[in-house]
Amino acid sequence: LLESYYANRNFDVAIIKRLKSELVKQSGVLEVKDPEFGFADIGGYEVIKDFIRKYVINVLSRAEDARRFALPLPKGILLFGPPGTGKSLFANALATEIKLPFINLITENIYSKWFGESGQRMRNAILMAEKMSPAVVFVDEIDRFGRRTQGMGGSAESEERRVFSQFLEWLGRPDRQAIIVGTTNVPEHLDEAFLRTGRFDYKIPFLYPGAEARLDILLVHLGLKEGATKLRTPLTVPPEELITFLHREIVPRTRNFSGAELEELVTRAKRIAFDRGAAGLEPEDFLAAARTFRINHEERELLVERYLEQAKKFTDDQVFLDALRAEMDIDWEEI
Ligand code: ATP
């Protein structure tokens, strides 16, 4: 407050917000990020968006009604799946959609950098996060905490267990204000205690995008999707023509690609056009870019099966699981 007043002779909300973020950042364990994306910036994954809209966003935005129905407010979501499938992006977009601040818990700093002080660091992080809540607190690679003990022995192990218990206790606290969104690539490594009901309301699999989703993701990154924030990429053909081409030629060639790889494909296509000195991208650039990828389909399909097995363990919502499968099965049949 003083700094804002000193600089401007008034209490400027924008300045105070920035200073507060800087202060939090100095702690080394939390980082406040302005939510940059909404659901429109996420290509595909409509089943998950609908599910979250219905069970999380609507409930939180009508909290009073929810209380009348004695409906609990969702406070924990676990997103799991292969790398690059948009889990972090989704967490960020969720914060935007529910209009809450987005706080990143920097897990690696709690352990490696501040080893020995880990317990204190964790306590501070929880205290600060609660003070800034309601907010979405994002915990990437949450399995760092919830890992089954690997028998390191001695003080290292006890320190790790202590941080884990603190985190677990926070997750289970009935008066917790923070909405925790955790992600993991290895759900099978998570401790059972972590997964018991009440800690995470929903555990959602993020798998490789289906055909429709792949097209949508390409359009997001080309700036051709309505409502998305990316700038439109210059093209040498009309957008409709390119979209038809992508649908016919690129979508079938990108089976089992992650969202991150589809984004990379767009970047490579741009680079090819740029190197050629072209005024914009043309369809052939996408084919050339697609040829540069090597994807091990067998490995990825096995991985998806493993995640689906986990999903079955985590949720008994058959309607949701069937809808998710349908999105994927359509994809596999087509190829
Ligand atoms: P990791 O498990 O490695 O942390 P992740 O699942 O959290 O990966 P992100 O970091 O969210 O994946 O994805 C990386 C980038 O890929 C995103 O910032 C985004 O640009 C792009 N991306 C992934 N999925 C999508 C999607 N569905 N729509 C648009 N872009 C996507």
mmCIF file of N, CA, C and O in Angstrom, residues 239-272:
data_model
loop_
_atom_site.group_PDB
_atom_site.id
_atom_site.type_symbol
_atom_site.label_atom_id
_atom_site.label_comp_id
_atom_site.label_asym_id
_atom_site.label_seq_id
_atom_site.Cartn_x
_atom_site.Cartn_y
_atom_site.Cartn_z
ATOM 1 N N PRO A 239 -9.019 -19.441 -45.728
ATOM 2 C CA PRO A 239 -9.047 -20.287 -44.524
ATOM 3 C C PRO A 239 -9.880 -21.561 -44.708
ATOM 4 O O PRO A 239 -9.451 -22.634 -44.285
ATOM 5 N N GLU A 240 -11.027 -21.453 -45.382
ATOM 6 C CA GLU A 240 -11.904 -22.633 -45.541
ATOM 7 C C GLU A 240 -11.181 -23.741 -46.300
ATOM 8 O O GLU A 240 -11.310 -24.916 -45.980
ATOM 9 N N GLU A 241 -10.404 -23.308 -47.296
ATOM 10 C CA GLU A 241 -9.671 -24.293 -48.102
ATOM 11 C C GLU A 241 -8.628 -25.011 -47.245
ATOM 12 O O GLU A 241 -8.459 -26.232 -47.316
ATOM 13 N N LEU A 242 -7.924 -24.221 -46.427
ATOM 14 C CA LEU A 242 -6.909 -24.830 -45.561
ATOM 15 C C LEU A 242 -7.560 -25.782 -44.559
ATOM 16 O O LEU A 242 -7.057 -26.885 -44.316
ATOM 17 N N ILE A 243 -8.683 -25.360 -43.997
ATOM 18 C CA ILE A 243 -9.356 -26.194 -42.988
ATOM 19 C C ILE A 243 -9.763 -27.537 -43.602
ATOM 20 O O ILE A 243 -9.551 -28.604 -43.010
ATOM 21 N N THR A 244 -10.295 -27.499 -44.815
ATOM 22 C CA THR A 244 -10.678 -28.748 -45.495
ATOM 23 C C THR A 244 -9.448 -29.631 -45.701
ATOM 24 O O THR A 244 -9.477 -30.840 -45.471
ATOM 25 N N PHE A 245 -8.352 -28.996 -46.080
ATOM 26 C CA PHE A 245 -7.114 -29.748 -46.298
ATOM 27 C C PHE A 245 -6.618 -30.377 -44.989
ATOM 28 O O PHE A 245 -6.254 -31.559 -44.951
ATOM 29 N N LEU A 246 -6.626 -29.580 -43.934
ATOM 30 C CA LEU A 246 -6.145 -30.099 -42.635
ATOM 31 C C LEU A 246 -6.982 -31.299 -42.221
ATOM 32 O O LEU A 246 -6.461 -32.312 -41.757
ATOM 33 N N HIS A 247 -8.286 -31.153 -42.397
ATOM 34 C CA HIS A 247 -9.207 -32.204 -42.005
ATOM 35 C C HIS A 247 -8.925 -33.494 -42.786
ATOM 36 O O HIS A 247 -8.893 -34.585 -42.228
ATOM 37 N N ARG A 248 -8.683 -33.341 -44.083
ATOM 38 C CA ARG A 248 -8.528 -34.511 -44.951
ATOM 39 C C ARG A 248 -7.124 -35.115 -44.863
ATOM 40 O O ARG A 248 -6.966 -36.323 -44.830
ATOM 41 N N GLU A 249 -6.109 -34.260 -44.798
ATOM 42 C CA GLU A 249 -4.729 -34.760 -44.914
ATOM 43 C C GLU A 249 -3.950 -34.800 -43.593
ATOM 44 O O GLU A 249 -3.158 -35.701 -43.387
ATOM 45 N N ILE A 250 -4.151 -33.802 -42.772
ATOM 46 C CA ILE A 250 -3.289 -33.715 -41.578
ATOM 47 C C ILE A 250 -3.896 -34.442 -40.373
ATOM 48 O O ILE A 250 -3.183 -35.130 -39.646
ATOM 49 N N VAL A 251 -5.191 -34.323 -40.198
ATOM 50 C CA VAL A 251 -5.833 -34.990 -39.056
ATOM 51 C C VAL A 251 -5.535 -36.503 -39.046
ATOM 52 O O VAL A 251 -5.103 -37.036 -38.029
ATOM 53 N N PRO A 252 -5.688 -37.213 -40.178
ATOM 54 C CA PRO A 252 -5.378 -38.656 -40.138
ATOM 55 C C PRO A 252 -3.895 -38.951 -39.904
ATOM 56 O O PRO A 252 -3.546 -40.000 -39.421
ATOM 57 N N ARG A 253 -3.025 -38.012 -40.259
ATOM 58 C CA ARG A 253 -1.582 -38.241 -40.088
ATOM 59 C C ARG A 253 -1.097 -37.909 -38.677
ATOM 60 O O ARG A 253 0.082 -38.084 -38.389
ATOM 61 N N THR A 254 -1.969 -37.370 -37.843
ATOM 62 C CA THR A 254 -1.512 -36.923 -36.515
ATOM 63 C C THR A 254 -2.181 -37.713 -35.387
ATOM 64 O O THR A 254 -2.285 -37.220 -34.269
ATOM 65 N N ARG A 255 -2.592 -38.928 -35.712
ATOM 66 C CA ARG A 255 -3.172 -39.787 -34.687
ATOM 67 C C ARG A 255 -2.140 -39.971 -33.565
ATOM 68 O O ARG A 255 -0.940 -40.105 -33.845
ATOM 69 N N ASN A 256 -2.609 -39.955 -32.342
ATOM 70 C CA ASN A 256 -1.746 -40.122 -31.154
ATOM 71 C C ASN A 256 -0.763 -38.970 -30.920
ATOM 72 O O ASN A 256 0.184 -39.118 -30.161
ATOM 73 N N PHE A 257 -0.952 -37.861 -31.579
ATOM 74 C CA PHE A 257 -0.161 -36.666 -31.268
ATOM 75 C C PHE A 257 -0.771 -36.023 -30.023
ATOM 76 O O PHE A 257 -1.987 -36.065 -29.839
ATOM 77 N N SER A 258 0.072 -35.402 -29.202
ATOM 78 C CA SER A 258 -0.464 -34.623 -28.080
ATOM 79 C C SER A 258 -0.765 -33.211 -28.576
ATOM 80 O O SER A 258 -0.313 -32.824 -29.663
ATOM 81 N N GLY A 259 -1.484 -32.446 -27.762
ATOM 82 C CA GLY A 259 -1.760 -31.047 -28.112
ATOM 83 C C GLY A 259 -0.475 -30.268 -28.314
ATOM 84 O O GLY A 259 -0.360 -29.442 -29.224
ATOM 85 N N ALA A 260 0.522 -30.555 -27.450
ATOM 86 C CA ALA A 260 1.804 -29.846 -27.545
ATOM 87 C C ALA A 260 2.479 -30.170 -28.882
ATOM 88 O O ALA A 260 3.089 -29.304 -29.507
ATOM 89 N N GLU A 261 2.354 -31.421 -29.326
ATOM 90 C CA GLU A 261 2.975 -31.794 -30.611
ATOM 91 C C GLU A 261 2.236 -31.166 -31.789
ATOM 92 O O GLU A 261 2.854 -30.807 -32.790
ATOM 93 N N LEU A 262 0.930 -31.013 -31.664
ATOM 94 C CA LEU A 262 0.171 -30.350 -32.739
ATOM 95 C C LEU A 262 0.569 -28.877 -32.819
ATOM 96 O O LEU A 262 0.694 -28.314 -33.906
ATOM 97 N N GLU A 263 0.787 -28.287 -31.656
ATOM 98 C CA GLU A 263 1.252 -26.890 -31.636
ATOM 99 C C GLU A 263 2.622 -26.814 -32.319
ATOM 100 O O GLU A 263 2.879 -25.922 -33.129
ATOM 101 N N GLU A 264 3.476 -27.776 -32.001
ATOM 102 C CA GLU A 264 4.812 -27.814 -32.597
ATOM 103 C C GLU A 264 4.724 -28.021 -34.115
ATOM 104 O O GLU A 264 5.497 -27.432 -34.870
ATOM 105 N N LEU A 265 3.763 -28.804 -34.538
ATOM 106 C CA LEU A 265 3.581 -29.025 -35.984
ATOM 107 C C LEU A 265 3.260 -27.693 -36.690
ATOM 108 O O LEU A 265 3.810 -27.379 -37.745
ATOM 109 N N VAL A 266 2.391 -26.915 -36.061
ATOM 110 C CA VAL A 266 2.053 -25.603 -36.635
ATOM 111 C C VAL A 266 3.308 -24.729 -36.686
ATOM 112 O O VAL A 266 3.600 -24.070 -37.703
ATOM 113 N N THR A 267 4.097 -24.758 -35.601
ATOM 114 C CA THR A 267 5.318 -23.947 -35.567
ATOM 115 C C THR A 267 6.276 -24.382 -36.680
ATOM 116 O O THR A 267 6.863 -23.544 -37.368
ATOM 117 N N ARG A 268 6.416 -25.704 -36.850
ATOM 118 C CA ARG A 268 7.339 -26.177 -37.898
ATOM 119 C C ARG A 268 6.841 -25.775 -39.286
ATOM 120 O O ARG A 268 7.632 -25.408 -40.150
ATOM 121 N N ALA A 269 5.537 -25.846 -39.497
ATOM 122 C CA ALA A 269 4.977 -25.451 -40.794
ATOM 123 C C ALA A 269 5.258 -23.964 -41.042
ATOM 124 O O ALA A 269 5.652 -23.568 -42.151
ATOM 125 N N LYS A 270 5.120 -23.175 -39.992
ATOM 126 C CA LYS A 270 5.392 -21.733 -40.139
ATOM 127 C C LYS A 270 6.857 -21.508 -40.498
ATOM 128 O O LYS A 270 7.190 -20.673 -41.333
ATOM 129 N N ARG A 271 7.728 -22.270 -39.814
ATOM 130 C CA ARG A 271 9.161 -22.107 -40.062
ATOM 131 C C ARG A 271 9.492 -22.438 -41.522
ATOM 132 O O ARG A 271 10.273 -21.739 -42.162
ATOM 133 N N ILE A 272 8.863 -23.500 -42.027
ATOM 134 C CA ILE A 272 9.123 -23.914 -43.410
ATOM 135 C C ILE A 272 8.698 -22.794 -44.372
ATOM 136 O O ILE A 272 9.448 -22.409 -45.275
#
